[in-house]
Amino acid sequence: MLRSVIKGVGSALPRRIMTNSDLSKIVDTTHEWIVERTGIHARHIASDDETTRSLAVDAAKKALLNAGLEASAIDLVILATSTPDNTFPATATLVQADLGIIRGAAFDVQAVCSGFVYALTTADAYIRTGMASNVLVIGAETFSRILDWTDRTTCVLFGDGAGAFVLSGEEGENGILASRIHSDGRYSDKLYVDGGPSTTKTVGHLRMEGREVFKHAVVNIAAVMQEVLDQAGISAANIDCFVPHQANRRILEGTARKLGIPEERIVLTMDRHGNTSAASIPLAYDVALQDGRIKPGQLVLMEAMGGGFTWGAVLARV
Ligand code: UT7
């Protein structure tokens, strides 16, 4: 059976680190509140010379090196982002050019924090139908550019960064075993940006009803994780590594408990990265790969939930 195999992984973070105590000098907050409610201690913030494009290119180069593949072998670039360099062209095409790729196609996927799961699912469909062989899937964000730095309920939560997978079509047991994506636009006003080219003609700022998002996240994430497990006929107890979107430590621990995934199998990186939206899964995956927690042959479960609402999960044997 032709499957999408994760051949390489890479990630990139901006140079500058902003701690909770740095934030407490800007807005009325404390390190203790942020840690207790979210698990976040610090996040990376892009400087003017660091953009979604540059972070994506950095992560993509590392993923290609890790895969042992030349950029010229890539026939599709899918970039998940809600913070593109420009309204258009797609940042994926800018990354494609920076990598020297002059064939195939490149496009952006916009599903906010679920972007990487949406992009993986899309790449998997292209590979399994034979429409692409080697796909670069990137999640890259500079959410610091769309934060309202006077709003303590949102600005403490997010950070910048990028992560990338190289997926290749191969026959065998390894690769993406199951994936599911969902959306429900009735909740679009719970987590959104209050601007855009066709409405305000500005970029706008992120707005969120945190408690509402939290409530739905707990339910939706657990349900979609169970869906992919059922699709693959695998029990949650057999998951070796759980690599979730890094929004809130409490949500993730609660979800893992509900499904019966032991706490030590959850990869948590929000302490140092914050919520990097579409970049958070590949960033966390890279950390777990580098420190040896993710090993060949393991079952890895990824999930995310974000604005839209959008949510989804991907199960892979790596
Ligand atoms: O990645 C996309 C998906 N996003 C998520 O999954 C995020 C989901 N939501 C959450 O993670 C949580 O709802 C938050 C972390 C955003 C907030 O935690 P919470 O436990 O739901 O807090 P809350 O919004 O109910 O606020 C509790 C209190 C409020 O004060 P009052 O009304 O009780 O007096 C807030 O004003 O905490 C206050 N507060 C803060 N205090 C200090 C809100 N933000 C801060 C802050 N520092 N930064």
mmCIF file of C-alpha atoms and ligand atoms in Angstrom:
data_model
loop_
_atom_site.group_PDB
_atom_site.id
_atom_site.type_symbol
_atom_site.label_atom_id
_atom_site.label_comp_id
_atom_site.label_asym_id
_atom_site.label_seq_id
_atom_site.Cartn_x
_atom_site.Cartn_y
_atom_site.Cartn_z
ATOM 1 C CA MET A 1 0.000 0.000 0.000
ATOM 2 C CA LEU A 2 1.317 3.436 -0.965
ATOM 3 C CA ARG A 3 1.708 5.576 2.149
ATOM 4 C CA SER A 4 3.046 9.054 2.996
ATOM 5 C CA VAL A 5 6.205 8.443 4.996
ATOM 6 C CA ILE A 6 7.806 11.144 7.173
ATOM 7 C CA LYS A 7 11.349 11.162 5.744
ATOM 8 C CA GLY A 8 12.700 14.320 7.341
ATOM 9 C CA VAL A 9 11.851 16.916 9.966
ATOM 10 C CA GLY A 10 13.246 20.389 10.673
ATOM 11 C CA SER A 11 12.358 23.470 12.662
ATOM 12 C CA ALA A 12 13.351 27.088 13.181
ATOM 13 C CA LEU A 13 12.814 29.662 15.909
ATOM 14 C CA PRO A 14 13.410 33.422 15.973
ATOM 15 C CA ARG A 15 16.505 34.558 17.888
ATOM 16 C CA ARG A 16 14.687 36.646 20.494
ATOM 17 C CA ILE A 17 13.150 34.985 23.565
ATOM 18 C CA MET A 18 10.428 36.766 25.521
ATOM 19 C CA THR A 19 9.762 35.426 29.034
ATOM 20 C CA ASN A 20 6.597 35.768 31.114
ATOM 21 C CA SER A 21 8.415 38.269 33.289
ATOM 22 C CA ASP A 22 9.255 40.352 30.181
ATOM 23 C CA LEU A 23 5.517 40.337 29.404
ATOM 24 C CA SER A 24 4.581 41.411 32.903
ATOM 25 C CA LYS A 25 6.382 44.693 32.155
ATOM 26 C CA ILE A 26 4.096 45.325 29.157
ATOM 27 C CA VAL A 27 0.660 44.132 30.392
ATOM 28 C CA ASP A 28 -0.994 43.446 33.756
ATOM 29 C CA THR A 29 -0.022 39.793 34.141
ATOM 30 C CA THR A 30 2.247 37.522 36.159
ATOM 31 C CA HIS A 31 4.525 34.560 35.430
ATOM 32 C CA GLU A 32 2.449 32.533 37.905
ATOM 33 C CA TRP A 33 -0.889 33.232 36.161
ATOM 34 C CA ILE A 34 0.473 32.327 32.721
ATOM 35 C CA VAL A 35 2.145 29.110 33.914
ATOM 36 C CA GLU A 36 -0.843 27.978 35.965
ATOM 37 C CA ARG A 37 -3.425 28.617 33.226
ATOM 38 C CA THR A 38 -1.400 27.549 30.165
ATOM 39 C CA GLY A 39 1.992 25.956 30.986
ATOM 40 C CA ILE A 40 3.841 28.658 29.008
ATOM 41 C CA HIS A 41 7.105 30.083 30.422
ATOM 42 C CA ALA A 42 8.590 31.763 27.326
ATOM 43 C CA ARG A 43 8.114 32.228 23.598
ATOM 44 C CA HIS A 44 10.267 33.311 20.619
ATOM 45 C CA ILE A 45 9.366 36.587 18.920
ATOM 46 C CA ALA A 46 10.445 37.422 15.365
ATOM 47 C CA SER A 47 12.583 40.509 14.777
ATOM 48 C CA ASP A 48 11.968 42.726 11.738
ATOM 49 C CA ASP A 49 14.375 40.687 9.596
ATOM 50 C CA GLU A 50 12.668 37.394 10.493
ATOM 51 C CA THR A 51 9.430 36.604 8.665
ATOM 52 C CA THR A 52 7.135 33.634 8.084
ATOM 53 C CA ARG A 53 8.984 33.109 4.804
ATOM 54 C CA SER A 54 12.485 33.142 6.322
ATOM 55 C CA LEU A 55 11.517 30.868 9.233
ATOM 56 C CA ALA A 56 9.790 28.470 6.816
ATOM 57 C CA VAL A 57 12.834 28.331 4.540
ATOM 58 C CA ASP A 58 15.129 27.671 7.506
ATOM 59 C CA ALA A 59 12.922 24.817 8.782
ATOM 60 C CA ALA A 60 12.472 23.381 5.254
ATOM 61 C CA LYS A 61 16.233 23.290 4.597
ATOM 62 C CA LYS A 62 16.775 21.351 7.839
ATOM 63 C CA ALA A 63 13.959 18.919 6.982
ATOM 64 C CA LEU A 64 15.461 18.294 3.521
ATOM 65 C CA LEU A 65 18.894 17.704 5.073
ATOM 66 C CA ASN A 66 17.342 15.343 7.647
ATOM 67 C CA ALA A 67 15.599 13.471 4.796
ATOM 68 C CA GLY A 68 18.783 13.340 2.696
ATOM 69 C CA LEU A 69 16.812 14.780 -0.220
ATOM 70 C CA GLU A 70 17.704 17.564 -2.673
ATOM 71 C CA ALA A 71 15.173 20.399 -2.941
ATOM 72 C CA SER A 72 14.853 19.528 -6.652
ATOM 73 C CA ALA A 73 13.126 16.246 -5.669
ATOM 74 C CA ILE A 74 10.189 18.153 -4.146
ATOM 75 C CA ASP A 75 7.146 18.332 -6.396
ATOM 76 C CA LEU A 76 4.725 20.014 -3.998
ATOM 77 C CA VAL A 77 5.136 22.628 -1.244
ATOM 78 C CA ILE A 78 2.220 23.102 1.156
ATOM 79 C CA LEU A 79 2.645 25.857 3.730
ATOM 80 C CA ALA A 80 0.198 26.169 6.608
ATOM 81 C CA THR A 81 0.044 29.738 7.884
ATOM 82 C CA SER A 82 -2.355 32.475 8.983
ATOM 83 C CA THR A 83 0.424 35.050 9.003
ATOM 84 C CA PRO A 84 1.703 35.116 5.397
ATOM 85 C CA ASP A 85 4.414 37.574 4.346
ATOM 86 C CA ASN A 86 1.912 39.225 1.995
ATOM 87 C CA THR A 87 -1.794 38.844 1.252
ATOM 88 C CA PHE A 88 -0.580 37.280 -1.988
ATOM 89 C CA PRO A 89 1.295 35.550 -3.546
ATOM 90 C CA ALA A 90 1.129 32.503 -1.300
ATOM 91 C CA THR A 91 4.141 32.394 1.009
ATOM 92 C CA ALA A 92 4.604 28.795 -0.189
ATOM 93 C CA THR A 93 5.654 30.145 -3.609
ATOM 94 C CA LEU A 94 8.229 32.444 -1.974
ATOM 95 C CA VAL A 95 9.627 29.467 -0.057
ATOM 96 C CA GLN A 96 9.617 27.391 -3.241
ATOM 97 C CA ALA A 97 11.691 30.080 -4.965
ATOM 98 C CA ASP A 98 14.116 30.458 -2.035
ATOM 99 C CA LEU A 99 14.721 26.708 -2.116
ATOM 100 C CA GLY A 100 15.384 26.827 -5.879
ATOM 101 C CA ILE A 101 12.443 24.565 -6.745
ATOM 102 C CA ILE A 102 11.177 25.307 -10.261
ATOM 103 C CA ARG A 103 8.726 22.467 -10.844
ATOM 104 C CA GLY A 104 5.500 21.227 -9.344
ATOM 105 C CA ALA A 105 3.237 23.484 -7.295
ATOM 106 C CA ALA A 106 3.201 25.454 -4.072
ATOM 107 C CA PHE A 107 0.237 26.774 -2.103
ATOM 108 C CA ASP A 108 -0.756 27.960 1.350
ATOM 109 C CA VAL A 109 -3.316 26.305 3.595
ATOM 110 C CA GLN A 110 -5.197 28.497 6.060
ATOM 111 C CA ALA A 111 -6.751 26.639 8.977
ATOM 112 C CA VAL A 112 -5.155 28.666 11.788
ATOM 113 C CA CYS A 113 -3.868 26.389 14.586
ATOM 114 C CA SER A 114 -5.110 23.280 12.743
ATOM 115 C CA GLY A 115 -3.144 24.318 9.652
ATOM 116 C CA PHE A 116 -0.420 21.696 9.951
ATOM 117 C CA VAL A 117 -2.934 18.857 10.352
ATOM 118 C CA TYR A 118 -4.870 20.201 7.341
ATOM 119 C CA ALA A 119 -1.629 20.465 5.317
ATOM 120 C CA LEU A 120 -0.513 16.934 6.264
ATOM 121 C CA THR A 121 -3.929 15.558 5.327
ATOM 122 C CA THR A 122 -3.808 17.376 1.972
ATOM 123 C CA ALA A 123 -0.252 16.174 1.262
ATOM 124 C CA ASP A 124 -1.259 12.613 2.142
ATOM 125 C CA ALA A 125 -4.152 12.753 -0.333
ATOM 126 C CA TYR A 126 -1.838 14.014 -3.118
ATOM 127 C CA ILE A 127 0.710 11.285 -2.395
ATOM 128 C CA ARG A 128 -1.736 8.395 -2.115
ATOM 129 C CA THR A 129 -3.450 9.366 -5.381
ATOM 130 C CA GLY A 130 -0.089 9.615 -7.152
ATOM 131 C CA MET A 131 -0.403 13.351 -7.808
ATOM 132 C CA ALA A 132 2.839 14.073 -5.912
ATOM 133 C CA SER A 133 5.828 11.987 -4.776
ATOM 134 C CA ASN A 134 7.843 14.174 -2.402
ATOM 135 C CA VAL A 135 5.975 16.879 -0.532
ATOM 136 C CA LEU A 136 7.371 19.568 1.713
ATOM 137 C CA VAL A 137 4.781 20.315 4.410
ATOM 138 C CA ILE A 138 5.535 23.405 6.468
ATOM 139 C CA GLY A 139 3.824 25.154 9.364
ATOM 140 C CA ALA A 140 5.205 28.676 9.820
ATOM 141 C CA GLU A 141 3.844 31.635 11.758
ATOM 142 C CA THR A 142 4.671 35.095 13.024
ATOM 143 C CA PHE A 143 1.636 35.575 15.269
ATOM 144 C CA SER A 144 3.492 38.330 17.156
ATOM 145 C CA ARG A 145 2.632 40.592 14.176
ATOM 146 C CA ILE A 146 -1.154 40.177 14.664
ATOM 147 C CA LEU A 147 -1.298 40.303 18.461
ATOM 148 C CA ASP A 148 -2.821 43.199 20.344
ATOM 149 C CA TRP A 149 0.050 43.826 22.761
ATOM 150 C CA THR A 150 -2.320 45.686 25.107
ATOM 151 C CA ASP A 151 -4.663 42.675 25.497
ATOM 152 C CA ARG A 152 -3.362 40.433 28.291
ATOM 153 C CA THR A 153 -5.933 37.737 27.517
ATOM 154 C CA THR A 154 -4.273 36.938 24.171
ATOM 155 C CA CYS A 155 -0.765 38.420 23.876
ATOM 156 C CA VAL A 156 0.685 36.134 26.562
ATOM 157 C CA LEU A 157 -0.346 32.979 24.700
ATOM 158 C CA PHE A 158 1.380 33.042 21.323
ATOM 159 C CA GLY A 159 4.869 32.813 19.847
ATOM 160 C CA ASP A 160 6.602 32.622 16.454
ATOM 161 C CA GLY A 161 8.358 29.735 14.711
ATOM 162 C CA ALA A 162 8.301 27.172 11.931
ATOM 163 C CA GLY A 163 8.521 23.432 11.433
ATOM 164 C CA ALA A 164 8.637 21.230 8.350
ATOM 165 C CA PHE A 165 8.169 17.601 7.299
ATOM 166 C CA VAL A 166 9.337 15.961 4.079
ATOM 167 C CA LEU A 167 6.743 13.346 3.109
ATOM 168 C CA SER A 168 7.503 10.736 0.435
ATOM 169 C CA GLY A 169 5.280 8.082 -1.097
ATOM 170 C CA GLU A 170 6.524 4.582 -0.278
ATOM 171 C CA GLU A 171 5.021 1.095 -0.237
ATOM 172 C CA GLY A 172 4.994 -0.526 3.198
ATOM 173 C CA GLU A 173 3.769 -0.387 6.773
ATOM 174 C CA ASN A 174 5.214 3.018 7.712
ATOM 175 C CA GLY A 175 3.610 6.387 7.034
ATOM 176 C CA ILE A 176 0.311 8.142 7.681
ATOM 177 C CA LEU A 177 -2.220 5.492 8.721
ATOM 178 C CA ALA A 178 -5.258 7.705 9.239
ATOM 179 C CA SER A 179 -6.229 11.366 9.205
ATOM 180 C CA ARG A 180 -9.412 13.402 9.712
ATOM 181 C CA ILE A 181 -10.146 17.116 9.447
ATOM 182 C CA HIS A 182 -13.267 19.019 10.492
ATOM 183 C CA SER A 183 -14.566 22.578 10.617
ATOM 184 C CA ASP A 184 -17.647 24.367 11.933
ATOM 185 C CA GLY A 185 -17.940 27.985 10.823
ATOM 186 C CA ARG A 186 -20.751 28.748 13.260
ATOM 187 C CA TYR A 187 -17.984 29.449 15.782
ATOM 188 C CA SER A 188 -15.946 31.802 13.585
ATOM 189 C CA ASP A 189 -16.481 34.693 16.040
ATOM 190 C CA LYS A 190 -14.851 32.849 18.957
ATOM 191 C CA LEU A 191 -11.304 33.093 17.581
ATOM 192 C CA TYR A 192 -10.627 35.441 14.680
ATOM 193 C CA VAL A 193 -8.652 38.422 13.387
ATOM 194 C CA ASP A 194 -10.614 41.690 13.281
ATOM 195 C CA GLY A 195 -9.276 42.848 9.938
ATOM 196 C CA GLY A 196 -8.532 41.786 6.392
ATOM 197 C CA PRO A 197 -8.078 43.033 2.814
ATOM 198 C CA SER A 198 -11.757 42.841 1.859
ATOM 199 C CA THR A 199 -13.215 44.320 5.051
ATOM 200 C CA THR A 200 -11.007 46.777 6.903
ATOM 201 C CA LYS A 201 -8.181 46.844 4.331
ATOM 202 C CA THR A 202 -5.837 46.275 7.287
ATOM 203 C CA VAL A 203 -4.207 43.213 8.797
ATOM 204 C CA GLY A 204 -6.152 43.357 12.079
ATOM 205 C CA HIS A 205 -5.551 41.821 15.490
ATOM 206 C CA LEU A 206 -6.264 38.419 16.995
ATOM 207 C CA ARG A 207 -9.381 38.210 19.204
ATOM 208 C CA MET A 208 -10.397 35.194 21.264
ATOM 209 C CA GLU A 209 -13.047 34.119 23.724
ATOM 210 C CA GLY A 210 -10.594 31.828 25.517
ATOM 211 C CA ARG A 211 -13.059 30.045 27.756
ATOM 212 C CA GLU A 212 -15.386 29.203 24.808
ATOM 213 C CA VAL A 213 -12.471 27.884 22.726
ATOM 214 C CA PHE A 214 -11.267 25.836 25.699
ATOM 215 C CA LYS A 215 -14.700 24.207 26.113
ATOM 216 C CA HIS A 216 -14.943 23.149 22.474
ATOM 217 C CA ALA A 217 -11.285 22.115 22.274
ATOM 218 C CA VAL A 218 -11.663 19.522 25.035
ATOM 219 C CA VAL A 219 -14.626 17.877 23.269
ATOM 220 C CA ASN A 220 -13.478 18.170 19.634
ATOM 221 C CA ILE A 221 -9.886 17.062 20.164
ATOM 222 C CA ALA A 222 -10.827 13.913 22.074
ATOM 223 C CA ALA A 223 -13.478 13.034 19.446
ATOM 224 C CA VAL A 224 -11.220 13.449 16.405
ATOM 225 C CA MET A 225 -8.382 11.533 18.066
ATOM 226 C CA GLN A 226 -10.776 8.636 18.664
ATOM 227 C CA GLU A 227 -11.912 8.875 15.021
ATOM 228 C CA VAL A 228 -8.399 8.348 13.616
ATOM 229 C CA LEU A 229 -7.676 5.576 16.118
ATOM 230 C CA ASP A 230 -10.887 3.812 15.048
ATOM 231 C CA GLN A 231 -10.069 4.397 11.367
ATOM 232 C CA ALA A 232 -6.699 2.663 11.834
ATOM 233 C CA GLY A 233 -8.025 0.024 14.246
ATOM 234 C CA ILE A 234 -5.497 1.013 16.897
ATOM 235 C CA SER A 235 -6.102 1.501 20.602
ATOM 236 C CA ALA A 236 -4.954 4.679 22.390
ATOM 237 C CA ALA A 237 -2.888 2.557 24.767
ATOM 238 C CA ASN A 238 -0.631 1.619 21.823
ATOM 239 C CA ILE A 239 0.291 5.242 21.011
ATOM 240 C CA ASP A 240 4.031 5.666 21.664
ATOM 241 C CA CYS A 241 4.132 9.434 21.308
ATOM 242 C CA PHE A 242 1.372 12.056 21.408
ATOM 243 C CA VAL A 243 2.433 15.275 19.645
ATOM 244 C CA PRO A 244 -0.427 17.762 20.081
ATOM 245 C CA HIS A 245 -0.908 21.371 19.080
ATOM 246 C CA GLN A 246 0.556 23.336 21.984
ATOM 247 C CA ALA A 247 -2.278 25.651 23.085
ATOM 248 C CA ASN A 248 -2.831 24.779 26.709
ATOM 249 C CA ARG A 249 -1.243 22.193 28.979
ATOM 250 C CA ARG A 250 -4.501 21.598 30.844
ATOM 251 C CA ILE A 251 -6.391 20.728 27.619
ATOM 252 C CA LEU A 252 -3.722 18.251 26.512
ATOM 253 C CA GLU A 253 -3.343 16.475 29.809
ATOM 254 C CA GLY A 254 -7.131 16.210 30.147
ATOM 255 C CA THR A 255 -7.488 14.826 26.613
ATOM 256 C CA ALA A 256 -4.697 12.259 27.065
ATOM 257 C CA ARG A 257 -6.233 11.132 30.368
ATOM 258 C CA LYS A 258 -9.660 10.761 28.745
ATOM 259 C CA LEU A 259 -8.265 8.541 26.003
ATOM 260 C CA GLY A 260 -5.926 6.588 28.276
ATOM 261 C CA ILE A 261 -2.612 7.868 26.876
ATOM 262 C CA PRO A 262 -0.023 7.925 29.709
ATOM 263 C CA GLU A 263 1.134 11.447 30.598
ATOM 264 C CA GLU A 264 4.814 10.670 29.922
ATOM 265 C CA ARG A 265 3.990 10.029 26.251
ATOM 266 C CA ILE A 266 2.755 13.608 25.665
ATOM 267 C CA VAL A 267 5.289 15.929 24.023
ATOM 268 C CA LEU A 268 4.898 19.341 25.671
ATOM 269 C CA THR A 269 6.851 22.298 24.306
ATOM 270 C CA MET A 270 4.508 25.181 25.070
ATOM 271 C CA ASP A 271 6.725 25.959 28.088
ATOM 272 C CA ARG A 272 9.434 27.304 25.751
ATOM 273 C CA HIS A 273 7.537 27.980 22.473
ATOM 274 C CA GLY A 274 4.103 29.201 23.578
ATOM 275 C CA ASN A 275 1.315 28.601 21.059
ATOM 276 C CA THR A 276 2.905 28.908 17.596
ATOM 277 C CA SER A 277 -0.345 28.037 15.773
ATOM 278 C CA ALA A 278 0.345 25.994 12.596
ATOM 279 C CA ALA A 279 4.021 25.623 13.553
ATOM 280 C CA SER A 280 3.479 24.033 16.945
ATOM 281 C CA ILE A 281 3.140 20.352 15.934
ATOM 282 C CA PRO A 282 6.264 20.141 13.718
ATOM 283 C CA LEU A 283 8.234 22.212 16.265
ATOM 284 C CA ALA A 284 7.260 19.789 19.044
ATOM 285 C CA TYR A 285 7.830 16.767 16.805
ATOM 286 C CA ASP A 286 11.353 17.954 16.023
ATOM 287 C CA VAL A 287 12.140 18.379 19.730
ATOM 288 C CA ALA A 288 10.966 14.813 20.472
ATOM 289 C CA LEU A 289 12.870 13.441 17.484
ATOM 290 C CA GLN A 290 16.088 15.203 18.515
ATOM 291 C CA ASP A 291 15.888 14.099 22.152
ATOM 292 C CA GLY A 292 15.204 10.479 21.136
ATOM 293 C CA ARG A 293 11.610 10.181 22.311
ATOM 294 C CA ILE A 294 10.398 9.518 18.746
ATOM 295 C CA LYS A 295 12.036 6.382 17.360
ATOM 296 C CA PRO A 296 11.613 4.417 14.113
ATOM 297 C CA GLY A 297 8.590 2.129 14.081
ATOM 298 C CA GLN A 298 6.659 4.071 16.707
ATOM 299 C CA LEU A 299 3.022 5.135 16.489
ATOM 300 C CA VAL A 300 2.701 8.917 16.706
ATOM 301 C CA LEU A 301 -0.599 10.751 17.120
ATOM 302 C CA MET A 302 -0.911 14.442 16.227
ATOM 303 C CA GLU A 303 -3.935 16.699 16.737
ATOM 304 C CA ALA A 304 -4.940 20.352 16.607
ATOM 305 C CA MET A 305 -7.871 22.694 17.090
ATOM 306 C CA GLY A 306 -8.091 26.336 16.056
ATOM 307 C CA GLY A 307 -10.017 29.280 14.656
ATOM 308 C CA GLY A 308 -12.958 28.513 12.376
ATOM 309 C CA PHE A 309 -13.438 26.321 14.354
ATOM 310 C CA THR A 310 -11.153 23.862 12.618
ATOM 311 C CA TRP A 311 -9.786 20.664 14.119
ATOM 312 C CA GLY A 312 -8.220 17.393 13.068
ATOM 313 C CA ALA A 313 -5.851 14.545 13.840
ATOM 314 C CA VAL A 314 -3.230 12.457 12.040
ATOM 315 C CA LEU A 315 -1.913 9.050 13.086
ATOM 316 C CA ALA A 316 1.398 7.866 11.637
ATOM 317 C CA ARG A 317 3.843 4.995 11.997
ATOM 318 C CA VAL A 318 7.214 6.723 11.705
HETATM 319 O O1 UT7 B 1 -4.630 27.566 19.563
HETATM 320 C C1 UT7 B 1 -5.977 27.768 19.261
HETATM 321 C C2 UT7 B 1 -6.827 27.199 20.284
HETATM 322 N N1 UT7 B 1 -6.766 27.996 21.473
HETATM 323 C C3 UT7 B 1 -6.985 27.434 22.639
HETATM 324 O O2 UT7 B 1 -7.172 26.236 22.715
HETATM 325 C C4 UT7 B 1 -7.046 28.320 23.831
HETATM 326 C C5 UT7 B 1 -8.140 27.856 24.733
HETATM 327 N N2 UT7 B 1 -8.325 28.684 25.910
HETATM 328 C C6 UT7 B 1 -7.427 28.692 26.907
HETATM 329 O O3 UT7 B 1 -6.368 28.092 26.830
HETATM 330 C C7 UT7 B 1 -7.798 29.433 28.168
HETATM 331 O O4 UT7 B 1 -9.158 29.775 28.127
HETATM 332 C C8 UT7 B 1 -6.943 30.705 28.410
HETATM 333 C C9 UT7 B 1 -5.539 30.305 28.790
HETATM 334 C C10 UT7 B 1 -6.955 31.585 27.196
HETATM 335 C C11 UT7 B 1 -7.526 31.487 29.599
HETATM 336 O O5 UT7 B 1 -7.586 30.652 30.753
HETATM 337 P P1 UT7 B 1 -8.936 30.562 31.592
HETATM 338 O O6 UT7 B 1 -8.656 29.672 32.737
HETATM 339 O O7 UT7 B 1 -10.039 30.154 30.644
HETATM 340 O O8 UT7 B 1 -9.095 32.028 32.122
HETATM 341 P P2 UT7 B 1 -10.298 33.040 31.872
HETATM 342 O O9 UT7 B 1 -10.336 33.528 30.480
HETATM 343 O O10 UT7 B 1 -11.541 32.400 32.420
HETATM 344 O O11 UT7 B 1 -9.859 34.241 32.824
HETATM 345 C C12 UT7 B 1 -9.771 34.087 34.243
HETATM 346 C C13 UT7 B 1 -9.340 35.407 34.865
HETATM 347 C C14 UT7 B 1 -10.143 36.601 34.372
HETATM 348 O O12 UT7 B 1 -10.358 37.450 35.449
HETATM 349 P P3 UT7 B 1 -11.778 37.495 36.204
HETATM 350 O O13 UT7 B 1 -12.790 37.832 35.169
HETATM 351 O O14 UT7 B 1 -11.953 36.113 36.770
HETATM 352 O O15 UT7 B 1 -11.574 38.561 37.254
HETATM 353 C C15 UT7 B 1 -9.229 37.274 33.384
HETATM 354 O O16 UT7 B 1 -9.452 38.654 33.261
HETATM 355 O O17 UT7 B 1 -7.970 35.696 34.525
HETATM 356 C C16 UT7 B 1 -7.875 37.016 33.976
HETATM 357 N N3 UT7 B 1 -6.801 37.043 32.999
HETATM 358 C C17 UT7 B 1 -5.513 37.270 33.321
HETATM 359 N N4 UT7 B 1 -4.901 37.526 34.497
HETATM 360 C C18 UT7 B 1 -3.562 37.685 34.473
HETATM 361 C C19 UT7 B 1 -6.887 36.819 31.658
HETATM 362 N N5 UT7 B 1 -5.665 36.904 31.114
HETATM 363 C C20 UT7 B 1 -4.793 37.186 32.111
HETATM 364 C C21 UT7 B 1 -3.406 37.376 32.156
HETATM 365 N N6 UT7 B 1 -2.834 37.611 33.361
HETATM 366 N N7 UT7 B 1 -2.627 37.290 31.058
#
